[in-house]
mmCIF file of C-alpha atoms in Angstrom:
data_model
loop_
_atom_site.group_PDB
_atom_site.id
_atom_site.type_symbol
_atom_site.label_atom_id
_atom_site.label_comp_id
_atom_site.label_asym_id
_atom_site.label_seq_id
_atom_site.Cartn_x
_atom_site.Cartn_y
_atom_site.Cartn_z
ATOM 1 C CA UNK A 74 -39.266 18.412 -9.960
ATOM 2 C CA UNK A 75 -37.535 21.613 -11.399
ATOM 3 C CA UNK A 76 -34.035 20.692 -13.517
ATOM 4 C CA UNK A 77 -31.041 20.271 -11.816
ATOM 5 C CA UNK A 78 -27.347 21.160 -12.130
ATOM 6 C CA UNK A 79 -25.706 18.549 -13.775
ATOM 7 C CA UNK A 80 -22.128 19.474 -13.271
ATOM 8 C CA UNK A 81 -19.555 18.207 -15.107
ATOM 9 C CA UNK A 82 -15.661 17.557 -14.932
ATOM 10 C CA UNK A 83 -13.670 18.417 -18.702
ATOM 11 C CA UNK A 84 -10.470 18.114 -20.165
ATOM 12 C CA UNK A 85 -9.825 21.508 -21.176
ATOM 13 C CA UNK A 86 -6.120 21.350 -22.346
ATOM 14 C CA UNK A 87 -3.081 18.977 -23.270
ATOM 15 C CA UNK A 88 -0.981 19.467 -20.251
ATOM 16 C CA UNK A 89 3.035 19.909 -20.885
ATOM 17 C CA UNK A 90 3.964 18.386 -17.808
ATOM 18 C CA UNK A 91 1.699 18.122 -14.291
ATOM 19 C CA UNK A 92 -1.906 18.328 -14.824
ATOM 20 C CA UNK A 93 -3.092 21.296 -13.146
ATOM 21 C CA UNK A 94 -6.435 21.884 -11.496
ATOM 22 C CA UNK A 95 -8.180 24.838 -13.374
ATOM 23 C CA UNK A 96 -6.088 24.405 -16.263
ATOM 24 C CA UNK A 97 -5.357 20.980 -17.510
ATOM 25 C CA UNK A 98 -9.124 19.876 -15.968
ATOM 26 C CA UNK A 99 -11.687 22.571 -15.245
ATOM 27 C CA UNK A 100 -15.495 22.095 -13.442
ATOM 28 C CA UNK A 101 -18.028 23.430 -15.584
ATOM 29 C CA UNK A 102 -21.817 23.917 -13.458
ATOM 30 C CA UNK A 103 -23.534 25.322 -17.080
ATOM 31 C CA UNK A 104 -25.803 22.309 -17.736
ATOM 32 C CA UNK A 105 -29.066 20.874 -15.603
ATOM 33 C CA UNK A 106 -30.852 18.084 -16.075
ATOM 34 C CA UNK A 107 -34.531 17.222 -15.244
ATOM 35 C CA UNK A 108 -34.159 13.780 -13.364
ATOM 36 C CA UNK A 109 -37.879 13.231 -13.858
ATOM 37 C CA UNK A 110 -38.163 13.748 -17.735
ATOM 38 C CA UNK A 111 -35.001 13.860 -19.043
ATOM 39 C CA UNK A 112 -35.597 11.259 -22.356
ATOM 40 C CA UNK A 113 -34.088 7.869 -21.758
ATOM 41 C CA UNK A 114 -35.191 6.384 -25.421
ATOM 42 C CA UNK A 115 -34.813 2.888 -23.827
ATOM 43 C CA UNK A 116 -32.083 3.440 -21.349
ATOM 44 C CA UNK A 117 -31.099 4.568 -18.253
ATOM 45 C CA UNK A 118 -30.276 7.418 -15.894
ATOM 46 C CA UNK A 119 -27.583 7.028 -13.227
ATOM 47 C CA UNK A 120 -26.670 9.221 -10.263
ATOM 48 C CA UNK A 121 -22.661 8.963 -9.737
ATOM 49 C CA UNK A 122 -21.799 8.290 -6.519
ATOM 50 C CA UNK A 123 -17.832 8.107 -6.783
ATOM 51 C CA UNK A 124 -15.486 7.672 -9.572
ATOM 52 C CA UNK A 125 -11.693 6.808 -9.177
ATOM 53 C CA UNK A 126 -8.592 8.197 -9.749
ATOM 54 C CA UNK A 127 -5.870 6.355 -11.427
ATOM 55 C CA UNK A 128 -2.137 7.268 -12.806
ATOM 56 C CA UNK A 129 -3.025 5.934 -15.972
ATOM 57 C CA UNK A 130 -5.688 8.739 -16.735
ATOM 58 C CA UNK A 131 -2.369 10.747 -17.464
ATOM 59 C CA UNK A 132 -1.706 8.837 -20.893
ATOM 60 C CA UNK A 133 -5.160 9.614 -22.188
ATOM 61 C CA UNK A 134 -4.636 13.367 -21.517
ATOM 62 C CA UNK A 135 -2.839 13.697 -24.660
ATOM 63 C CA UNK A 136 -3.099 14.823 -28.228
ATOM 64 C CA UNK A 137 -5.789 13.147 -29.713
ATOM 65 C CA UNK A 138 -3.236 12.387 -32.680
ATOM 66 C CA UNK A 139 -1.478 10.234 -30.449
ATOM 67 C CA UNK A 140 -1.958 6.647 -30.817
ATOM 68 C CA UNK A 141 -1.610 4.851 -27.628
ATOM 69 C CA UNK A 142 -3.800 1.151 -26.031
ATOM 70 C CA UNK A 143 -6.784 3.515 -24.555
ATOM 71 C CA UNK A 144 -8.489 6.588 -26.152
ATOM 72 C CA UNK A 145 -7.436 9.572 -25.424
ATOM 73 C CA UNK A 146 -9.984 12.029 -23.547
ATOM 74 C CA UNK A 147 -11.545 14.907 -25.355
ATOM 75 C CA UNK A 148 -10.764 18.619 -25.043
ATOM 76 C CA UNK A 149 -14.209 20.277 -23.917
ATOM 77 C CA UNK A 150 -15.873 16.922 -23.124
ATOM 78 C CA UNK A 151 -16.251 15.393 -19.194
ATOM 79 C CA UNK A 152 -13.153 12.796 -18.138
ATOM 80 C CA UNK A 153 -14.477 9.415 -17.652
ATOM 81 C CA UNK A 154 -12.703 6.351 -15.442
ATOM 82 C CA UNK A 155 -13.988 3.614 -13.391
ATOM 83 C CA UNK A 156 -17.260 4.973 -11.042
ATOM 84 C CA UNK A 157 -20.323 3.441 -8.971
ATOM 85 C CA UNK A 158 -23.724 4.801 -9.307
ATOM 86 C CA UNK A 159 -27.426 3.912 -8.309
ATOM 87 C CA UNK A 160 -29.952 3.776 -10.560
ATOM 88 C CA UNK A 161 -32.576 6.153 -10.450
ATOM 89 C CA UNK A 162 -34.884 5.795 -13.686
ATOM 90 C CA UNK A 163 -34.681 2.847 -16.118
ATOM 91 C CA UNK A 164 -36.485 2.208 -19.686
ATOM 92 C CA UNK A 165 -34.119 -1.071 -19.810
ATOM 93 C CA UNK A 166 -35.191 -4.490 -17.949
ATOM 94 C CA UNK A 167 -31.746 -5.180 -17.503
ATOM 95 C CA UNK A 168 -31.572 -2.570 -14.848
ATOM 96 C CA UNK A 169 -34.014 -1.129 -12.471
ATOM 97 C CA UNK A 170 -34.083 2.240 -10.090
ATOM 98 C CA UNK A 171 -32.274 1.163 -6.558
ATOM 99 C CA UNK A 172 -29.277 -0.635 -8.786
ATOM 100 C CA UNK A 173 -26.238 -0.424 -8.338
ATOM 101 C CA UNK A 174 -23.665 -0.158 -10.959
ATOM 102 C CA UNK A 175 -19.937 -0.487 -11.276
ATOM 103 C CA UNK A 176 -18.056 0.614 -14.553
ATOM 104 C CA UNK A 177 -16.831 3.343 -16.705
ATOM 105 C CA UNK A 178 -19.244 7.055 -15.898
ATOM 106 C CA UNK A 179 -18.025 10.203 -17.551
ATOM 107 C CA UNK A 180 -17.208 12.648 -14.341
ATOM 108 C CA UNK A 181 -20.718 14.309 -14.087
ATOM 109 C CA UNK A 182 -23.531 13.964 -11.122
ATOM 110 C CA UNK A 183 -25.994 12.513 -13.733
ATOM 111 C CA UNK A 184 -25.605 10.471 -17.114
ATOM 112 C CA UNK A 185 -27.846 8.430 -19.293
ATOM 113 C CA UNK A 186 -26.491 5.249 -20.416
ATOM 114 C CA UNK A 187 -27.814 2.275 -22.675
ATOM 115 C CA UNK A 188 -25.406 -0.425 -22.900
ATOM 116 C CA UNK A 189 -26.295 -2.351 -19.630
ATOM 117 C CA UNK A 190 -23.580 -4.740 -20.250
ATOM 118 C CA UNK A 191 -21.202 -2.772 -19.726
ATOM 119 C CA UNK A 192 -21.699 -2.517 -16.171
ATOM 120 C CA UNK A 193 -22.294 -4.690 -13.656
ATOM 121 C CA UNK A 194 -24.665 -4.866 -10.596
ATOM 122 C CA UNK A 195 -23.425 -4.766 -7.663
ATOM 123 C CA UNK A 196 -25.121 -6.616 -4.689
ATOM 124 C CA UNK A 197 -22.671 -5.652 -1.506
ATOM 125 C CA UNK A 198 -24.176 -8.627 0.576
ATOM 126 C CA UNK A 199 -20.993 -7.327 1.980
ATOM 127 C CA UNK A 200 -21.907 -4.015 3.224
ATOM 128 C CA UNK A 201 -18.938 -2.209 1.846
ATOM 129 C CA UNK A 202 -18.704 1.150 1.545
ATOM 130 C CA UNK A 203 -19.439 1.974 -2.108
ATOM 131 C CA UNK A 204 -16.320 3.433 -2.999
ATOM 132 C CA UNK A 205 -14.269 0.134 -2.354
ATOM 133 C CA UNK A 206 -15.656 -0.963 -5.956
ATOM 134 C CA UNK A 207 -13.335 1.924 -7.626
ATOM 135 C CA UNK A 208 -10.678 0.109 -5.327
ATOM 136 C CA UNK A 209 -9.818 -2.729 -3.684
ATOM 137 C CA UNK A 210 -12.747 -4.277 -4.845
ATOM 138 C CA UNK A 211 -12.646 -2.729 -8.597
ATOM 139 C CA UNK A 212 -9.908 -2.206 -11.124
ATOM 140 C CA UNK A 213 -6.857 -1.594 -9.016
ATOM 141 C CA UNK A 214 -8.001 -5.089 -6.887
ATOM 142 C CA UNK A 215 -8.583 -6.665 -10.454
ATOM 143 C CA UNK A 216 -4.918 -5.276 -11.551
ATOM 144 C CA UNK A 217 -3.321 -6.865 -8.564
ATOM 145 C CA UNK A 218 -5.093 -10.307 -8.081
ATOM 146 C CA UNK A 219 -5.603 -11.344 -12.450
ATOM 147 C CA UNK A 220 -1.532 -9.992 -12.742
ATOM 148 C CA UNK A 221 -0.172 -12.165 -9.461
ATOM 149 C CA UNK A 222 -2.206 -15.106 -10.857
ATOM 150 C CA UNK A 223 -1.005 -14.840 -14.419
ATOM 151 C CA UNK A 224 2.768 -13.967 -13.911
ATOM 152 C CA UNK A 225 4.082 -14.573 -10.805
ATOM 153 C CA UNK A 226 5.135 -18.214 -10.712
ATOM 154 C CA UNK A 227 5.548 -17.361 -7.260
ATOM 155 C CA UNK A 228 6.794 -20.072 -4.836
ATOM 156 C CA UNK A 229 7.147 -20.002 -1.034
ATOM 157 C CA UNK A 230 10.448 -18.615 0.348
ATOM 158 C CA UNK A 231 11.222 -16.606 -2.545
ATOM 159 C CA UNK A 232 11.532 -12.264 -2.816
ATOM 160 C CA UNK A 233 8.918 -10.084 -4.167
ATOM 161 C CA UNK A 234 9.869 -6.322 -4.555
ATOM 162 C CA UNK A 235 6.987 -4.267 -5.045
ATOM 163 C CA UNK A 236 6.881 -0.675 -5.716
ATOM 164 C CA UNK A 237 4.271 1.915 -5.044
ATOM 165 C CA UNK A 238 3.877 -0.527 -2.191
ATOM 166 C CA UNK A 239 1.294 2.016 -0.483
ATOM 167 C CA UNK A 240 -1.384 2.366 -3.339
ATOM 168 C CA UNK A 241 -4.367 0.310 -3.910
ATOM 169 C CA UNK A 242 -2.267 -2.336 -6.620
ATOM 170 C CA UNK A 243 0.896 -2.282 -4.618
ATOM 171 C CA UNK A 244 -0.740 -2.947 -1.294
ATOM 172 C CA UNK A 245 -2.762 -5.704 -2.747
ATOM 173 C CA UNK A 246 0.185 -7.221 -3.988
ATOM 174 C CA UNK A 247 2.269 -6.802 -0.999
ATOM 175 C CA UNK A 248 -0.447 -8.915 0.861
ATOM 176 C CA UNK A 249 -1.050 -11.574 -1.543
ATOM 177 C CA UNK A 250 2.985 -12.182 -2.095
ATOM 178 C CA UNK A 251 2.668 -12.616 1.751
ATOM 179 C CA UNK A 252 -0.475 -15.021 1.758
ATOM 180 C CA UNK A 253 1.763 -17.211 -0.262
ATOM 181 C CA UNK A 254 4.856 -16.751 1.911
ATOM 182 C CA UNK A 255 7.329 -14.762 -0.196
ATOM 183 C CA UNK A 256 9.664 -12.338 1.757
ATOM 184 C CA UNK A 257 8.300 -8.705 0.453
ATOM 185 C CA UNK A 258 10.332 -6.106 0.250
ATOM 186 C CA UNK A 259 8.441 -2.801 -0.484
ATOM 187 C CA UNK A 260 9.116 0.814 -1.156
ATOM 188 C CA UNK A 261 6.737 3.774 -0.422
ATOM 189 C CA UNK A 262 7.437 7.438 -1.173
ATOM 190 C CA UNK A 263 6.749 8.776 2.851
ATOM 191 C CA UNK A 264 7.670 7.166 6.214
ATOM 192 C CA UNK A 265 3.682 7.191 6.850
ATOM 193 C CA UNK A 266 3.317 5.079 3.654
ATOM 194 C CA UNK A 267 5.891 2.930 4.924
ATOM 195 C CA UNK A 268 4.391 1.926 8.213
ATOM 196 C CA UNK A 269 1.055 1.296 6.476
ATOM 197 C CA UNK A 270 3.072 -1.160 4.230
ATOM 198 C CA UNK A 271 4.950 -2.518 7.561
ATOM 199 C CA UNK A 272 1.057 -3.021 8.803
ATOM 200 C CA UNK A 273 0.260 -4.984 5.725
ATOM 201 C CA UNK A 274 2.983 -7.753 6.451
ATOM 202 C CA UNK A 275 5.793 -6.698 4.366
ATOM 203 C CA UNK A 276 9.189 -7.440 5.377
ATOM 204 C CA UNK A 277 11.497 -4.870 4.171
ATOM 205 C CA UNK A 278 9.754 -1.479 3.450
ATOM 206 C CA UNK A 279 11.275 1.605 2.847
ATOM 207 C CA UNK A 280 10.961 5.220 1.673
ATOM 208 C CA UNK A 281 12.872 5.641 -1.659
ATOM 209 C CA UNK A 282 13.143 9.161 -1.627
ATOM 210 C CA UNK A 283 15.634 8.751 1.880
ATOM 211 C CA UNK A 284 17.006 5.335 1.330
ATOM 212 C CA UNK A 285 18.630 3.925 -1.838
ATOM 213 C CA UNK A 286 17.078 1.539 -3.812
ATOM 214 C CA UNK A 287 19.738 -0.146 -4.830
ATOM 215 C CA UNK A 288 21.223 -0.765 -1.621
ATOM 216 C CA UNK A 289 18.565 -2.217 -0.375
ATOM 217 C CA UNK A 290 17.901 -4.626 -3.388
ATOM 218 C CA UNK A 291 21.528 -5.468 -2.651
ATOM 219 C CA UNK A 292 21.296 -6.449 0.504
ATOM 220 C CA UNK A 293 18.002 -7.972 0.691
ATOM 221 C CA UNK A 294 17.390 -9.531 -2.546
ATOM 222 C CA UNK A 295 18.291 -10.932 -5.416
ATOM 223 C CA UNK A 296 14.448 -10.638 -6.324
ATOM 224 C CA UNK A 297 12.375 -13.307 -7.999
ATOM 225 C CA UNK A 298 9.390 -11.517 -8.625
ATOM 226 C CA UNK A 299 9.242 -7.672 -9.272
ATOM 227 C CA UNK A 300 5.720 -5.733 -9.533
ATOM 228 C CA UNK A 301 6.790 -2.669 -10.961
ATOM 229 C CA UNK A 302 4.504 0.571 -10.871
ATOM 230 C CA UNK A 303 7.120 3.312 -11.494
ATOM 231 C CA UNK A 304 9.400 2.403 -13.863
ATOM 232 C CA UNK A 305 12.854 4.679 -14.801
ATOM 233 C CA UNK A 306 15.599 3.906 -12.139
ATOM 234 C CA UNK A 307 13.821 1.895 -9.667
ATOM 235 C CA UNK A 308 13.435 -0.511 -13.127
ATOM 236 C CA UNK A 309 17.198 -0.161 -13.631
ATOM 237 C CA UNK A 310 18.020 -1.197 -9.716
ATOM 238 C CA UNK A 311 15.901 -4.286 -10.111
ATOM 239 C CA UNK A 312 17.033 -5.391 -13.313
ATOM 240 C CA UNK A 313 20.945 -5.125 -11.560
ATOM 241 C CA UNK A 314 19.606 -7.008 -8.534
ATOM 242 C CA UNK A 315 17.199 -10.177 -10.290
ATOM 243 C CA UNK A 316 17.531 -13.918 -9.918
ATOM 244 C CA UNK A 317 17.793 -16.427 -12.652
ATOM 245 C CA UNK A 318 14.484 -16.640 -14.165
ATOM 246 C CA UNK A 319 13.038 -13.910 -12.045
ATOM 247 C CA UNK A 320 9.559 -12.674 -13.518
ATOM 248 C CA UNK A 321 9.345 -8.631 -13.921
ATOM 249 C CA UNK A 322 5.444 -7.535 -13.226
ATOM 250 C CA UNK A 323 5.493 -4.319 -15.871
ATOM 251 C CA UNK A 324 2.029 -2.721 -14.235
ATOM 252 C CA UNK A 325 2.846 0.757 -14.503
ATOM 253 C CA UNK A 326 5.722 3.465 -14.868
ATOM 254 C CA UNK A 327 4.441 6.487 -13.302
ATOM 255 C CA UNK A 328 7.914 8.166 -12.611
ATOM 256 C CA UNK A 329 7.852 8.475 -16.617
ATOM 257 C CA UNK A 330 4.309 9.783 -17.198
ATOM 258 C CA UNK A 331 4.551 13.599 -16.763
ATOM 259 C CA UNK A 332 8.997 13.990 -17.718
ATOM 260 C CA UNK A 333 9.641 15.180 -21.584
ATOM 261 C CA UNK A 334 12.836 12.941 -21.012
ATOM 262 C CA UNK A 335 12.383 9.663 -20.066
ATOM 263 C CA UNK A 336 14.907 7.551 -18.332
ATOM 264 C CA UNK A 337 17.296 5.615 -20.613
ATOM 265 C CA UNK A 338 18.418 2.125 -19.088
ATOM 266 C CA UNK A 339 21.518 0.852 -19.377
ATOM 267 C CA UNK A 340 21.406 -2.300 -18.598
ATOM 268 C CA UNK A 341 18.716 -4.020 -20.644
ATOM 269 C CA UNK A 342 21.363 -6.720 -21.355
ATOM 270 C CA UNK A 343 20.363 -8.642 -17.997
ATOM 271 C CA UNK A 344 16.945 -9.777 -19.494
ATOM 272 C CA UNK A 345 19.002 -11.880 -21.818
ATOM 273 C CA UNK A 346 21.671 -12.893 -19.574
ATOM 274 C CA UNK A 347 19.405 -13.599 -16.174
ATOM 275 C CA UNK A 348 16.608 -14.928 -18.671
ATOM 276 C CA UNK A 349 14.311 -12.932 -17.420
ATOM 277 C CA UNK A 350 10.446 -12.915 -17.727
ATOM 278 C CA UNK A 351 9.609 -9.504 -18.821
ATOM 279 C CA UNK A 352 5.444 -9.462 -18.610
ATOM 280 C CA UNK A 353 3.193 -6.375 -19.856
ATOM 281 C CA UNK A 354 -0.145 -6.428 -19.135
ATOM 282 C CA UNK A 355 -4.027 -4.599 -19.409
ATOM 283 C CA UNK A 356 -5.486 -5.676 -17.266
ATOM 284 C CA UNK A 357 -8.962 -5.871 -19.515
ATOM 285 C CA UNK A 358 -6.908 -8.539 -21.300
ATOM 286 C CA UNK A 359 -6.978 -10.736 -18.282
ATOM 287 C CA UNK A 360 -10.003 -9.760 -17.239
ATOM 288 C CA UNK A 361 -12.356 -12.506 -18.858
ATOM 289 C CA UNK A 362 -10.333 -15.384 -17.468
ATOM 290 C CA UNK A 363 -10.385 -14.140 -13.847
ATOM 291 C CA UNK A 364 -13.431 -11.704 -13.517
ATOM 292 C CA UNK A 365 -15.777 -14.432 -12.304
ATOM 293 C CA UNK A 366 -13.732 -16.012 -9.401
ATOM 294 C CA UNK A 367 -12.320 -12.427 -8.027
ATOM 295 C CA UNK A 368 -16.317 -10.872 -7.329
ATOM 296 C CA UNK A 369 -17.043 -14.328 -5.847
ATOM 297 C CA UNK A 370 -14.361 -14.330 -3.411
ATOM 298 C CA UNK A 371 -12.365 -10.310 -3.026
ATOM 299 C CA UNK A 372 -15.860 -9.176 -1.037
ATOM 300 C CA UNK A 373 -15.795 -11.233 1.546
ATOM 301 C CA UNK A 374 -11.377 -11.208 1.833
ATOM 302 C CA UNK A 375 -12.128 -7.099 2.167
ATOM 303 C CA UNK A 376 -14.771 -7.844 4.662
ATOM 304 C CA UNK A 377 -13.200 -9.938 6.792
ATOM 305 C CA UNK A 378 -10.331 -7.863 7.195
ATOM 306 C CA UNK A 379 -8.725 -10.685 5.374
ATOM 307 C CA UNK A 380 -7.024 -8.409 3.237
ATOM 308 C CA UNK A 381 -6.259 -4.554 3.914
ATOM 309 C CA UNK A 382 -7.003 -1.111 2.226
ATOM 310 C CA UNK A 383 -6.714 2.601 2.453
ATOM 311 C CA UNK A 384 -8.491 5.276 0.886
ATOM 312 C CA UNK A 385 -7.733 8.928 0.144
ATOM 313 C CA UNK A 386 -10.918 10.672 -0.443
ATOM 314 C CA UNK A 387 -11.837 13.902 -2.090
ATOM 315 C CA UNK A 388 -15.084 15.165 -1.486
ATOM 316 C CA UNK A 389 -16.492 17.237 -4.363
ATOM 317 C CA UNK A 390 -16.524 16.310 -8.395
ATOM 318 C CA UNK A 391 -15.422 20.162 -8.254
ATOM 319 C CA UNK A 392 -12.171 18.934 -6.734
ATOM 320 C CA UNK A 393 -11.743 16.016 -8.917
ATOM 321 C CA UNK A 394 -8.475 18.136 -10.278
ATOM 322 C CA UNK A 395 -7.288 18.142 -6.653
ATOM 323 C CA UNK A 396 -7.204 14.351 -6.540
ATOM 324 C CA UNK A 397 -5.620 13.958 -10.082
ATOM 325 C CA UNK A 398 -2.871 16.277 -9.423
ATOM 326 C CA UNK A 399 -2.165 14.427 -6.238
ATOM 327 C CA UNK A 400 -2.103 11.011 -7.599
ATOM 328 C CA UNK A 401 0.253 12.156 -10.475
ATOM 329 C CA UNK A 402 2.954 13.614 -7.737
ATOM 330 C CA UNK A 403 2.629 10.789 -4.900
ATOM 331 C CA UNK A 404 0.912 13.026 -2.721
ATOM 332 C CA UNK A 405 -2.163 11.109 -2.587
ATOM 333 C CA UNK A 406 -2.190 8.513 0.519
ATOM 334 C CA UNK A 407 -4.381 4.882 -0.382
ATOM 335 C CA UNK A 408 -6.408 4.698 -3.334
ATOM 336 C CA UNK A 409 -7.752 8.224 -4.340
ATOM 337 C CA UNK A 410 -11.922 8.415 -4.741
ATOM 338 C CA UNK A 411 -13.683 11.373 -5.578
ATOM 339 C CA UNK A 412 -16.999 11.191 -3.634
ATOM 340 C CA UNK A 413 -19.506 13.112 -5.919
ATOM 341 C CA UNK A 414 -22.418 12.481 -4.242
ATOM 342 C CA UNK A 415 -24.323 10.797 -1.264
ATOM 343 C CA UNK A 416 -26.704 7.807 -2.018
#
C-alpha cells in the first residue's frame, strides 16, 4: 500500500480570548504515513476513530510559561485529549490489530504509540457506539460518577443544583442525584437544553440566560449539594442560597476560561459561616479508587437506557476547531465528539 495522509490537528497560537478555528487551531494535511511499514520499534500503530472535546482543553492553550495541573499544548504540535482507536499493526503482546483502545491520542488519523498501559481495551460486550467511551462512558462519565461518590454526602429528600445541567458531567449528575432521590434543580443555557434536562428527571430546570439564578435558588432551594461547572456568578448565587453543611462540587468554571477579568465574589464569607464543604477535584486523582467498579457497571446502565446521554457530533478532524469553539461558547448541544474516521 502507497503512504497515506496522515492529517493532523495543531495548536498554532495562544488565543487572547475565544479560540478560533483557523487561527487559534489550524488542520495541517502535509504529512503521510505508510500504514504497512511505517517502523513500530516494538509498538503500535492506531487508527483514531473519535477524540473528545472538553472545556478544559482551554487551560492548556496557554503560554507554555504558565504553570497550571495539566501541560500545556504545544505551538506547531497536534492537540491531544481523550480518543478511541482500533488497532491496526502491533509489535507489543499487550495489544493486537482488531483492539480497541480508549485514552489520550494526539488529534491525527494515525499515531504510533508504546506505552500500552496507558490505554485500555475496550471490549463493548455492550455494543455501544464507539464514541460513548469519550463520553458517558469515558472521562466526563468518570468526572460525574468518582465526584458524586466522593463528595456528595448526598441523602434522600435533599436539593442538588447542578449547572451545565445539559452536558455530558451535568446530565450524569442530574440523573444520579435523582437515582438517589434528591430534588434537582438544573440550569441549561437554551430552552432545548432545558427540556432534555426535564427528560432526564430533573425537577426544576431552567435557562439562565432568561431566568435569574438567584431567584430561582431562592425559591427552590436552600441547596445541599451544588455541582458547579461554570463558576463566576452562578458560584456567587449558590453560595447566597446554601444549607448548613451543604457540600460545593467545584468541577469546572467555564464562564471564567476565555474573560481577561474574572469575576470577583463577594461573599466568600458564607463558607465560614454556613460551614461549607468546598471540594476541588481531578478527576485522575479519584480515578484509581473508582476506575474498576465504574467499567464494570456504567456499560450496561448506558445500555439499558438506565441512564441517558446526548451527543453533538462533528464529522471531520478538519473541523475539530468547529467543535472546540462551540464547546467554549455553549453552543455545542450533549457531549461534543469529533468523528475522525470510520472503523
Amino acid at each position: 500500500m502507497s503512504p497515506v495522509t496522515n492529517g493532523r490537528y495543531l495548536f498554532n497560537e495562544v488565543p487572547a480570548g475565544y479560540p478560533e478555528p483557523g487561527k487559534t487551531t489550524v488542520y495541517d494535511a502535509s504529512q503521510t504515513i505508510d500504514l504497512d511499514n511505517a517502523p513500530l520499534n516494538g509498538g503500535f500503530l492506531v487508527k483514531v476513530l473519535v477524540v473528545s472535546v472538553d472545556p478544559y482543553m482551554r487551560g492548556k492553550m496557554r503560554d507554555a510559561k504558565i504553570k497550571s495541573y495539566s501541560p500545556p499544548y504545544l505551538i506547531g504540535e497536534p492537540l491531544y485529549n481523550y480518543g478511541v482507536g482500533v488497532v491496526v499493526r502491533s509489535e507489543n503482546p499487550a495489544v493486537k490489530p482488531g483492539d480497541h483502545l480508549y485514552g489520550i491520542f494526539k488529534f491525527q488519523h494515525y499515531v504510533i504509540e508504546n506505552n500500552s498501559q496507558q490505554y485500555r481495551v475496550i471490549e463493548n460486550k455492550e455494543g455501544l457506539p464507539w464514541s460513548v467511551y469519550v463520553g458517558v462512558c469515558g472521562m466526563p462519565g468518570e468526572t460525574a460518577d468518582y465526584a458524586w461518590k466522593e463528595f456528595s454526602k448526598a441523602k434522600e429528600g435533599e436539593v442538588a443544583f447542578v449547572t451545565s445541567a445539559s452536558g455530558p458531567v451535568g446530565a450524569t449528575v442530574v440523573q444520579l442525584a435523582k437515582a438517589q432521590g434528591l430534588k434537582v434543580i438544573a440550569s441549561a443555557g437554551s430552552d432545548d437544553k432545558v427540556e432534555f434536562v426535564k427528560s432526564l428527571g430533573a425537577d426544576v430546570a431552567f435557562n439562565y440566560k432568561t431566568t435569574s439564578t438567584r431567584e430561582v435558588l431562592e425559591k427552590e432551594g436552600p441547596i445541599n449539594v451544588y455541582w458547579d461547572n461554570v463558576g463566576g456568578e452562578t458560584l456567587e448565587a449558590a453560595l447566597d442560597n446554601a444549607a448548613r453543611y451543604a457540600r460545593f462540587i467545584e468541577c469546572g468554571m467555564i464562564s471564567q476560561y476565555n474573560t481577561t477579568e474574572p469575576y470577583a465574589l463577594r461573599n466568600l464569607m458564607k463558607i465560614v459561616a454556613f460551614e461549607l464543604q468546598i471540594h476541588g477535584f481531578i478527576v485522575g486523582s479519584l480515578r484509581p479508587k473508582y476506575e474498576s467498579e465504574f467499567y464494570a457497571t456504567f456499560p450496561q446502565r448506558i445500555a439499558s437506557g438506565e441512564i441517558k446521554y446526548k451527543e453533538d457530533r462533528v464529522l471531520g478532524l478538519e473541523n475539530a476547531g468547529k467543535a472546540i469553539a462551540d464547546v467554549q461558547s455553549g453552543k455545542n448541544f450533549g457531549k461534543s465528539v469529533v468523528v475522525v474516521a470510520d472503523e
